[in-house]
mmCIF file of C-alpha atoms in Angstrom:
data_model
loop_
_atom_site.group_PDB
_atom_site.id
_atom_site.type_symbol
_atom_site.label_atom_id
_atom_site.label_comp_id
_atom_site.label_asym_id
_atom_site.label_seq_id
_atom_site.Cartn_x
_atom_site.Cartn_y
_atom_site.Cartn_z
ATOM 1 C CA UNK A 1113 -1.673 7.192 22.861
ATOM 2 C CA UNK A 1114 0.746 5.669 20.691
ATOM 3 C CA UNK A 1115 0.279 2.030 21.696
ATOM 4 C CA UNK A 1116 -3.860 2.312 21.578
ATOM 5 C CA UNK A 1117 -3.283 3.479 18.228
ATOM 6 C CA UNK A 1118 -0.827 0.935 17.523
ATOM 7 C CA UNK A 1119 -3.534 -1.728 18.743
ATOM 8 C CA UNK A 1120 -6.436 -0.358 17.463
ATOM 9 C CA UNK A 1121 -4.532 -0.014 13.933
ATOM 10 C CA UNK A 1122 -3.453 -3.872 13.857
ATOM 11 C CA UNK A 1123 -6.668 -5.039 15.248
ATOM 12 C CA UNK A 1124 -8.111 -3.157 12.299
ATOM 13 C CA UNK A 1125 -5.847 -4.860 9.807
ATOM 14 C CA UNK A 1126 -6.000 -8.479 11.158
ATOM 15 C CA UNK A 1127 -10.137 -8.109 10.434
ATOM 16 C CA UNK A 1128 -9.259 -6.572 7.070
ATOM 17 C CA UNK A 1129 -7.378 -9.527 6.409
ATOM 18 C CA UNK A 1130 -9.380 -12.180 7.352
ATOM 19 C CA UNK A 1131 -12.213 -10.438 5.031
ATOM 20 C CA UNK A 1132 -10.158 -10.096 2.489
ATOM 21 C CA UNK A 1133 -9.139 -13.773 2.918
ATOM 22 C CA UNK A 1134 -12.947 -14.985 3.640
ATOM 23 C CA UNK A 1135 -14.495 -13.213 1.080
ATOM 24 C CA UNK A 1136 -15.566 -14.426 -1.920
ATOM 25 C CA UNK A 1137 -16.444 -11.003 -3.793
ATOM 26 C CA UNK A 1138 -13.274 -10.277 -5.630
ATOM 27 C CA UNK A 1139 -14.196 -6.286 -5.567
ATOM 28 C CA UNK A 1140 -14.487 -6.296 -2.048
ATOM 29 C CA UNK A 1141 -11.245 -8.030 -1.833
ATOM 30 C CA UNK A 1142 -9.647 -4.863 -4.556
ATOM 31 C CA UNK A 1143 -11.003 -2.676 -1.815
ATOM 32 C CA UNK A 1144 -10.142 -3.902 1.621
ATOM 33 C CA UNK A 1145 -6.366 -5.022 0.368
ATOM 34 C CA UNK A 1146 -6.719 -0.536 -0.471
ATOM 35 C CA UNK A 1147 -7.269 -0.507 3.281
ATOM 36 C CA UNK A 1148 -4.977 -2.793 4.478
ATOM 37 C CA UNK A 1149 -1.971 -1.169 2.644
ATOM 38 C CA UNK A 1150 -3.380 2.244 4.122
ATOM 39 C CA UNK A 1151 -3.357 0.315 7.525
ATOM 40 C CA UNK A 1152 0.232 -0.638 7.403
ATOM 41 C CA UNK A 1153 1.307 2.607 5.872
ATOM 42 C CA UNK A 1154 -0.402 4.112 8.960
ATOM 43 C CA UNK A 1155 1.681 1.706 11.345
ATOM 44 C CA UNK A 1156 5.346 2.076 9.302
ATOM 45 C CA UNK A 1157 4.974 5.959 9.697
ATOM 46 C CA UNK A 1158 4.317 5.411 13.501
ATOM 47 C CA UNK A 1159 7.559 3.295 13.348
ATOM 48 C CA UNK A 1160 9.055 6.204 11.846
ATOM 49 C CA UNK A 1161 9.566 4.983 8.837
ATOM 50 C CA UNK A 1162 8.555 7.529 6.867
ATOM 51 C CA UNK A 1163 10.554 6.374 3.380
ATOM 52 C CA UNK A 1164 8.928 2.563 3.728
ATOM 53 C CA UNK A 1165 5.210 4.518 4.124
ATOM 54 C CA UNK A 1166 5.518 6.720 1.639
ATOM 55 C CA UNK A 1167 6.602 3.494 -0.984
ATOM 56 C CA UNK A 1168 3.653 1.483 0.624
ATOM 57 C CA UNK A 1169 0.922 4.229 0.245
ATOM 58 C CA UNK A 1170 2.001 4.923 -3.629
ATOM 59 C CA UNK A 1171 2.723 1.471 -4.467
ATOM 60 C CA UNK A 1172 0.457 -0.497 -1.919
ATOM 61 C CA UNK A 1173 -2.686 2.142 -1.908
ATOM 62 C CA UNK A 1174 -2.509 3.593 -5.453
ATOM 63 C CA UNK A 1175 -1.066 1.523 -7.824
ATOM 64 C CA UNK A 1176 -1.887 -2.150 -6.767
ATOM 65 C CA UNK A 1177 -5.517 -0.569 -6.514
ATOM 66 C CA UNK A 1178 -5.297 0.052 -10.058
ATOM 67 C CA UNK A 1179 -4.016 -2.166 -11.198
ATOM 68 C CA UNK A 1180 -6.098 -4.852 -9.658
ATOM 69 C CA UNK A 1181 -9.042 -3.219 -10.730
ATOM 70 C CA UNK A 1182 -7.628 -3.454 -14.312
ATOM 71 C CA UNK A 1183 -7.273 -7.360 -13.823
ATOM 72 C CA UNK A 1184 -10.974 -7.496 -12.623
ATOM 73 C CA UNK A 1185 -11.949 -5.787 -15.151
ATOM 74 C CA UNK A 1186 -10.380 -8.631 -17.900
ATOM 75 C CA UNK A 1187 -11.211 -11.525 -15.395
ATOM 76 C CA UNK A 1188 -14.781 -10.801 -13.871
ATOM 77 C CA UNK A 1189 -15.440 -9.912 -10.329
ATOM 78 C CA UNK A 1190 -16.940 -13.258 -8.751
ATOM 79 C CA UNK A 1191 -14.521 -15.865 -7.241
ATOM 80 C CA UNK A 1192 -15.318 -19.446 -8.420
ATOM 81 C CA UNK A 1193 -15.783 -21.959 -5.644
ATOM 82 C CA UNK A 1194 -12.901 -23.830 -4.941
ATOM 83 C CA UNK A 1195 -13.884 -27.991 -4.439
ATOM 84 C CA UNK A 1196 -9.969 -29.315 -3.303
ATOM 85 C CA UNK A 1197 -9.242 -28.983 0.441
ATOM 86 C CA UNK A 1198 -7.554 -26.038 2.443
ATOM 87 C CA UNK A 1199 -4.815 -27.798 4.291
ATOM 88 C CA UNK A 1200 -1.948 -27.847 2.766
ATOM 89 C CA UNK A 1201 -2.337 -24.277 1.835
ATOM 90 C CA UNK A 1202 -2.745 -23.426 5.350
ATOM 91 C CA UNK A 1203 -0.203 -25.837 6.811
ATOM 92 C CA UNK A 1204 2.521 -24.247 4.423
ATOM 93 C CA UNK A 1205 1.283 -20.952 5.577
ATOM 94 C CA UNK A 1206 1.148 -21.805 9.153
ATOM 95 C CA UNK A 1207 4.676 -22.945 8.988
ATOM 96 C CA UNK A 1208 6.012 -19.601 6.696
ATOM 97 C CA UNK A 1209 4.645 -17.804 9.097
ATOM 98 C CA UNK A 1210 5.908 -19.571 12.372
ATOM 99 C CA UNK A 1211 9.615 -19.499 10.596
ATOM 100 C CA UNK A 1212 9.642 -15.395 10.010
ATOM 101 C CA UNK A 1213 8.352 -15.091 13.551
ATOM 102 C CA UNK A 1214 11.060 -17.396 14.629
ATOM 103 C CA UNK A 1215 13.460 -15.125 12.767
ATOM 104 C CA UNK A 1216 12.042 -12.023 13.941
ATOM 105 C CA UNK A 1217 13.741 -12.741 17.775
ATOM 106 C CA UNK A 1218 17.221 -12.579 16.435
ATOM 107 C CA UNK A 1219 16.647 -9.160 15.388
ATOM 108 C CA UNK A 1220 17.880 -6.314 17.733
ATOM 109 C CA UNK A 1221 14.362 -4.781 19.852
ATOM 110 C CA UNK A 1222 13.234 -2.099 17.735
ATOM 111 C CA UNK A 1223 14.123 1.588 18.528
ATOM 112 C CA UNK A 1224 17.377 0.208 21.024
ATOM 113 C CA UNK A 1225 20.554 2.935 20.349
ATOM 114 C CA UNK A 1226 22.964 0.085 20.567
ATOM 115 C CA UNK A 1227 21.521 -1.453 17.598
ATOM 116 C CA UNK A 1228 24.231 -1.626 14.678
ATOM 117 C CA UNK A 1229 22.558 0.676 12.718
ATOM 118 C CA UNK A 1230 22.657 2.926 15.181
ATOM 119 C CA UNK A 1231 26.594 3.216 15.840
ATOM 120 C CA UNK A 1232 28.276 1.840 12.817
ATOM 121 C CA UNK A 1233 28.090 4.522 9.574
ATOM 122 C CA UNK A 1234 25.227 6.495 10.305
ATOM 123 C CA UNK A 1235 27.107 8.784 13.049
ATOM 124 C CA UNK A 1236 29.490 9.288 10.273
ATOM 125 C CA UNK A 1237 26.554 10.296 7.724
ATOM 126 C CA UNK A 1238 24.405 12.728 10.011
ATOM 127 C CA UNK A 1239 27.944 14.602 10.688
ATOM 128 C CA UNK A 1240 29.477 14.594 7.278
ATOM 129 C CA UNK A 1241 26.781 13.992 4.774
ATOM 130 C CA UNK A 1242 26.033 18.190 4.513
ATOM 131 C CA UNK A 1243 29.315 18.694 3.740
ATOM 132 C CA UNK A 1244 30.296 16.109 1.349
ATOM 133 C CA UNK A 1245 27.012 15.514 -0.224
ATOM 134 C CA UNK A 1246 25.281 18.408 0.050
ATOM 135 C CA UNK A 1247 21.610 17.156 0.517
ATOM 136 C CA UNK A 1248 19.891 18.108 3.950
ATOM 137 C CA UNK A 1249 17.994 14.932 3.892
ATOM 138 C CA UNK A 1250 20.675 12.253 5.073
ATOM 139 C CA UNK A 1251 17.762 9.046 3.897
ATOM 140 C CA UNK A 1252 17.973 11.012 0.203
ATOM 141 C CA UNK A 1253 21.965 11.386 0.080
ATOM 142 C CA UNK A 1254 22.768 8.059 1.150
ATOM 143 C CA UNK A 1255 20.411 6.535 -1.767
ATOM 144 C CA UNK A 1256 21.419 8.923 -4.064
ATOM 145 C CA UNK A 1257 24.922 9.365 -3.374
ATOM 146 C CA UNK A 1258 26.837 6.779 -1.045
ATOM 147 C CA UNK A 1259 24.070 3.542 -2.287
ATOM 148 C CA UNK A 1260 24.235 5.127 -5.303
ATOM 149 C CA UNK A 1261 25.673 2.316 -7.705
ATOM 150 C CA UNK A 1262 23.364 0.301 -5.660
ATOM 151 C CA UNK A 1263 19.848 2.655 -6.634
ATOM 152 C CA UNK A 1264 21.021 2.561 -9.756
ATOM 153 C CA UNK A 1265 21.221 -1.087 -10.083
ATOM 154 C CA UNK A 1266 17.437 -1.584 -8.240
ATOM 155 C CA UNK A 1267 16.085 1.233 -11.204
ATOM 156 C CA UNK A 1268 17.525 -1.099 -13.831
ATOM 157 C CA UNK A 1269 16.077 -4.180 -12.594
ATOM 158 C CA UNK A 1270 13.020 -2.395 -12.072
ATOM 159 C CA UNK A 1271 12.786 -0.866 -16.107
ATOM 160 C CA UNK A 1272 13.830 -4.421 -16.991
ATOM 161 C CA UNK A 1273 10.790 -6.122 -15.302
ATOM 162 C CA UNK A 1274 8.483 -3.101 -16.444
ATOM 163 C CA UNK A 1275 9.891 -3.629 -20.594
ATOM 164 C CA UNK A 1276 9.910 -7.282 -20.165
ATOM 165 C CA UNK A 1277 5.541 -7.123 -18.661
ATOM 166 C CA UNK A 1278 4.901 -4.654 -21.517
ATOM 167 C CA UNK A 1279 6.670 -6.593 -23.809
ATOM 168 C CA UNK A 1280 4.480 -10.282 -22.952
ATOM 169 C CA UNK A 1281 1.216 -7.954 -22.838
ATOM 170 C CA UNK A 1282 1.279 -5.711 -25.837
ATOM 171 C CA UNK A 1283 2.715 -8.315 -28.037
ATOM 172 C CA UNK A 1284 -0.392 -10.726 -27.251
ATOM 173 C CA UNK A 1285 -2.575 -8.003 -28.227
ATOM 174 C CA UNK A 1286 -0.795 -7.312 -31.271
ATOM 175 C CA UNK A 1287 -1.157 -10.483 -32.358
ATOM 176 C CA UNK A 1288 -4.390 -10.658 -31.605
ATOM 177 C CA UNK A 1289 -5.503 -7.813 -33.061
ATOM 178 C CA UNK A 1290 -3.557 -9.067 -36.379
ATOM 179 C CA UNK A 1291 -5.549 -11.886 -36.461
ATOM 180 C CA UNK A 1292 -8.971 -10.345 -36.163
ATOM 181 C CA UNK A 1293 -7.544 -8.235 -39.018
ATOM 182 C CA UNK A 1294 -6.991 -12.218 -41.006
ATOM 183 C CA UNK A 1295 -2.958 -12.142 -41.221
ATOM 184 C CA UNK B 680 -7.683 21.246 28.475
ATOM 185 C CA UNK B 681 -4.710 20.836 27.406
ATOM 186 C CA UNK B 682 -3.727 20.310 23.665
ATOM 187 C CA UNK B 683 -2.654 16.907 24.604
ATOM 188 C CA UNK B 684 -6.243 15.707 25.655
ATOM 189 C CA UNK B 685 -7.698 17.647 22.859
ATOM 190 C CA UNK B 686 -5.739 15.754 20.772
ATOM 191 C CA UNK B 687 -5.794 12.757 22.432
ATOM 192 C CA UNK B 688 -10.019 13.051 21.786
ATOM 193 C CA UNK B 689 -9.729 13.574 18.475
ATOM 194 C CA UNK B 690 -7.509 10.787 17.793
ATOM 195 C CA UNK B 691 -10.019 8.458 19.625
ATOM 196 C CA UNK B 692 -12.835 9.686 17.802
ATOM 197 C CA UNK B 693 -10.661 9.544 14.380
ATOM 198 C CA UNK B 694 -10.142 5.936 15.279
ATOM 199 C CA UNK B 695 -13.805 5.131 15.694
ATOM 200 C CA UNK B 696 -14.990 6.837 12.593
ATOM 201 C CA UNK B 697 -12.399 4.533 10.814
ATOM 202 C CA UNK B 698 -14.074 1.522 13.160
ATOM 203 C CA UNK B 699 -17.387 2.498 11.110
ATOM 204 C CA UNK B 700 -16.277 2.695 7.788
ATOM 205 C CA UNK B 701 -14.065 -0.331 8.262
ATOM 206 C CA UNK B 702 -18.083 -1.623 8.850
ATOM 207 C CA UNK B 703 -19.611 -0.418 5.661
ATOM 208 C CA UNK B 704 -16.341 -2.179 3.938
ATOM 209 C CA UNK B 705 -16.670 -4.768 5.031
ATOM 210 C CA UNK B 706 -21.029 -5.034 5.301
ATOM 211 C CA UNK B 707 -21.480 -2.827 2.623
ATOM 212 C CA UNK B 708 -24.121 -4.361 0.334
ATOM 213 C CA UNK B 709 -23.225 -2.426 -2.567
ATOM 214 C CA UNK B 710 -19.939 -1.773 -4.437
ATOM 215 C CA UNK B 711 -20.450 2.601 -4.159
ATOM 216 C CA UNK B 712 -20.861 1.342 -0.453
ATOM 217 C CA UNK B 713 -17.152 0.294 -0.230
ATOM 218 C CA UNK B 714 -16.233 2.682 -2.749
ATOM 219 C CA UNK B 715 -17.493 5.190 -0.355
ATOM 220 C CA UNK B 716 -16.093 3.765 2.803
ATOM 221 C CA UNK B 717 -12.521 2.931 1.329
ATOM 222 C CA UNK B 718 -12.352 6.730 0.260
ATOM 223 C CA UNK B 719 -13.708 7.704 3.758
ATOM 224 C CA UNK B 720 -10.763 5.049 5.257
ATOM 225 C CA UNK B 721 -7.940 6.548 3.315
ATOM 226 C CA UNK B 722 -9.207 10.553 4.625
ATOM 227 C CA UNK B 723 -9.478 9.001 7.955
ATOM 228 C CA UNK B 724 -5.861 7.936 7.729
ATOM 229 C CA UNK B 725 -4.654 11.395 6.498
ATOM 230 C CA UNK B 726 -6.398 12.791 9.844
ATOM 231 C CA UNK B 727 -4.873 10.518 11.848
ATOM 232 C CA UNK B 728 -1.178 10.959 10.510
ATOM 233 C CA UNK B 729 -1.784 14.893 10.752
ATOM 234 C CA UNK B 730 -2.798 13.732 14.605
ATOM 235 C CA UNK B 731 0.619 11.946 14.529
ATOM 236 C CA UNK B 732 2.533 15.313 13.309
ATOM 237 C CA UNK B 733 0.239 17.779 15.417
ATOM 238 C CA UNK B 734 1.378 15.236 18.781
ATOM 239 C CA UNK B 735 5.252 15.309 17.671
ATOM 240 C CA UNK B 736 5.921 17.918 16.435
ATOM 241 C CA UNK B 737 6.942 16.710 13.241
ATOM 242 C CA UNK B 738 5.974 19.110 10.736
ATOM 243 C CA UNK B 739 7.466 16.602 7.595
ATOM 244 C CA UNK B 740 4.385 13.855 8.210
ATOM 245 C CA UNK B 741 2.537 16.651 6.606
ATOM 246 C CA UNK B 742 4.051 16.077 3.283
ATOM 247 C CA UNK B 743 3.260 11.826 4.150
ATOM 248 C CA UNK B 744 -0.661 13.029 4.726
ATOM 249 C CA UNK B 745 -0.750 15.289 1.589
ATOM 250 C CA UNK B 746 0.756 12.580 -0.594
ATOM 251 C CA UNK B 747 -2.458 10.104 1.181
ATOM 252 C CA UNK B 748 -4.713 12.164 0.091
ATOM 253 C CA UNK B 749 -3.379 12.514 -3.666
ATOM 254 C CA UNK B 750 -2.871 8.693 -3.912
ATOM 255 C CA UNK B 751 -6.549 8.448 -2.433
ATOM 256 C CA UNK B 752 -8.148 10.383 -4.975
ATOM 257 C CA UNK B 753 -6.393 8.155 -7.867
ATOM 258 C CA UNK B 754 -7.745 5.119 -6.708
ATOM 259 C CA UNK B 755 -11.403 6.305 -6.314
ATOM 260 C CA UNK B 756 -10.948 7.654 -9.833
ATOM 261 C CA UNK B 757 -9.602 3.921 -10.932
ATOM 262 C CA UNK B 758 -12.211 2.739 -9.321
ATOM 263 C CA UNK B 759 -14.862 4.636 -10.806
ATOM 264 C CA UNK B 760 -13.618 4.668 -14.269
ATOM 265 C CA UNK B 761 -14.089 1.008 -14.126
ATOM 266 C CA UNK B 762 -17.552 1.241 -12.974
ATOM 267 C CA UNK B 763 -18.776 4.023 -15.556
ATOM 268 C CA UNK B 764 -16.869 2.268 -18.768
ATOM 269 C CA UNK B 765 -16.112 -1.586 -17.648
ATOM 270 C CA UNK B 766 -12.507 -1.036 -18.391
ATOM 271 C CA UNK B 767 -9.719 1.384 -17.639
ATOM 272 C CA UNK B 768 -9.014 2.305 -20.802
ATOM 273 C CA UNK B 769 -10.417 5.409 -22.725
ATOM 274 C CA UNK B 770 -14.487 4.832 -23.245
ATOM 275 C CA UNK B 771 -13.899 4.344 -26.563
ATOM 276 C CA UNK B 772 -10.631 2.612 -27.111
ATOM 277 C CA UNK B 773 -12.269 -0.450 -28.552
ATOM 278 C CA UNK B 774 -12.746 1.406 -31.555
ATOM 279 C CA UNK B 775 -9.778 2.932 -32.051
ATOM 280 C CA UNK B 776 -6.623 1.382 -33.138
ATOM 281 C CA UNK B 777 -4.200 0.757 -30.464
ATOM 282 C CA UNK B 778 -5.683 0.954 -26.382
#
């Protein structure tokens, strides 16, 4: 049952993609790409990655639904017809893509015990991490407590990027505002 | 029947339902059409991942399916919101001072 879902699942998101891709409705586009992060949510929880799902449902599913429909509603929801060729935009992409499938055969076959991950600390954490951390969930102590200079550098680049986008857009419509006001 | 095949049904027929609201996405002539079938896609995918936990056993994909639904819910609001006032902002920010 597992692989028909996994098929039926990525045949589902390759003709949400090419929709989204084809599509000239911008709206539609704010919807399926809700879909297609549902989709791959779907297939990293199968993968038992249940961490990398949850991110992609809240960030993928609710927020980039949001906030796209935010930017439609300041830009308008009809794309305007594009008059310069295709090709190079789909030779880079054919070659991007060819490159990370390239790079996907060095990696170990997914779900194999001897994989490093699978031998090299993480024994070590499922014994010890109860005791020395005290957390029963080993993904949460190792973030929080072995990574956890490393979290807390990824929260400060993340605060940094959300003051510096608040920053550009409220201080355009500031001044904007100013000036309808004549100063 | 065994709670396998029972399952094993439902997960077919879970898969098909998203099949036809994948459709109305992706047909739909109207935006409350998509609206509709991207809300009925994301409940669809809650089912599906409580499939997953009923099948293994994993009682913690629960949590994953609740969280689904929540995030589901926010978007349709979004969504809506946009529709009723033509901005996500409060209906009558324009008049007010600061958004």
């Amino acid at each position: 049952m597992d692989s028909l879902i996994d098929v039926v699942l990525f045949a589902f998101l390759i003709v949400v993609a090419l929709a989204v891709a084809r599509g000239r409705d911008l709206f539609a586009g704010a919807m399926l790409f809700g879909m297609f992060s549902l989709l791959s949510a779907g297939l990293f929880l199968i993968m038992d990655a249940a961490d990398v799902a949850f991110t992609e449902a809240a960030v993928g599913a609710g927020v980039s639904t949001v906030l796209l429909v935010a930017a439609l509603s300041l830009i308008g929801t009809e794309e305007r017809a594009r008059r310069r060729s295709n090709f190079l935009p789909l030779a880079i992409v054919v070659v991007t893509g060819a490159s990370l499938i390239w790079g996907t055969f060095d990696l170990p076959p997914f779900g194999d015990p001897a994989n490093p991950p699978n031998h090299h600390v993480v024994p070590r954490y499922l014994e010890k991490s109860g005791e020395e951390i005290g957390i029963p969930n080993v993904v949460a102590s190792v973030l929080a407590s072995y990574r956890g200079f490393d979290t807390f550098g990824e929260v400060v680049v993340i605060f940094a990027a959300g003051v510096g986008v608040m920053l550009l857009l409220g201080g355009r419509k500031r001044h904007r505002q100013r000036k309808e006001r004549g100063l | 029947m065994s709670i396998a095949s029972v399952l094993l049904l439902v997960g077919l027929a879970v898969l098909a339902t998203m099949a036809m609201a994948l459709a109305r996405g992706l047909l739909g002539p109207t935006v409350y059409d998509r609206i509709l079938a991207v809300n009925m896609f994301g409940t669809k995918t809650v089912l599906l991942i409580a499939l997953l936990a009923a099948r293994s056993g994993r009682s913690d994909y629960l949590d994953i399916a609740l969280l689904y639904a929540l995030i589901n819910f926010i978007g349709v609001i979004a969504v809506l919101k946009y529709f009723e006032y033509g901005s996500l902002g409060h209906p009558h920010a324009e008049e007010g001072d600061e958004g």
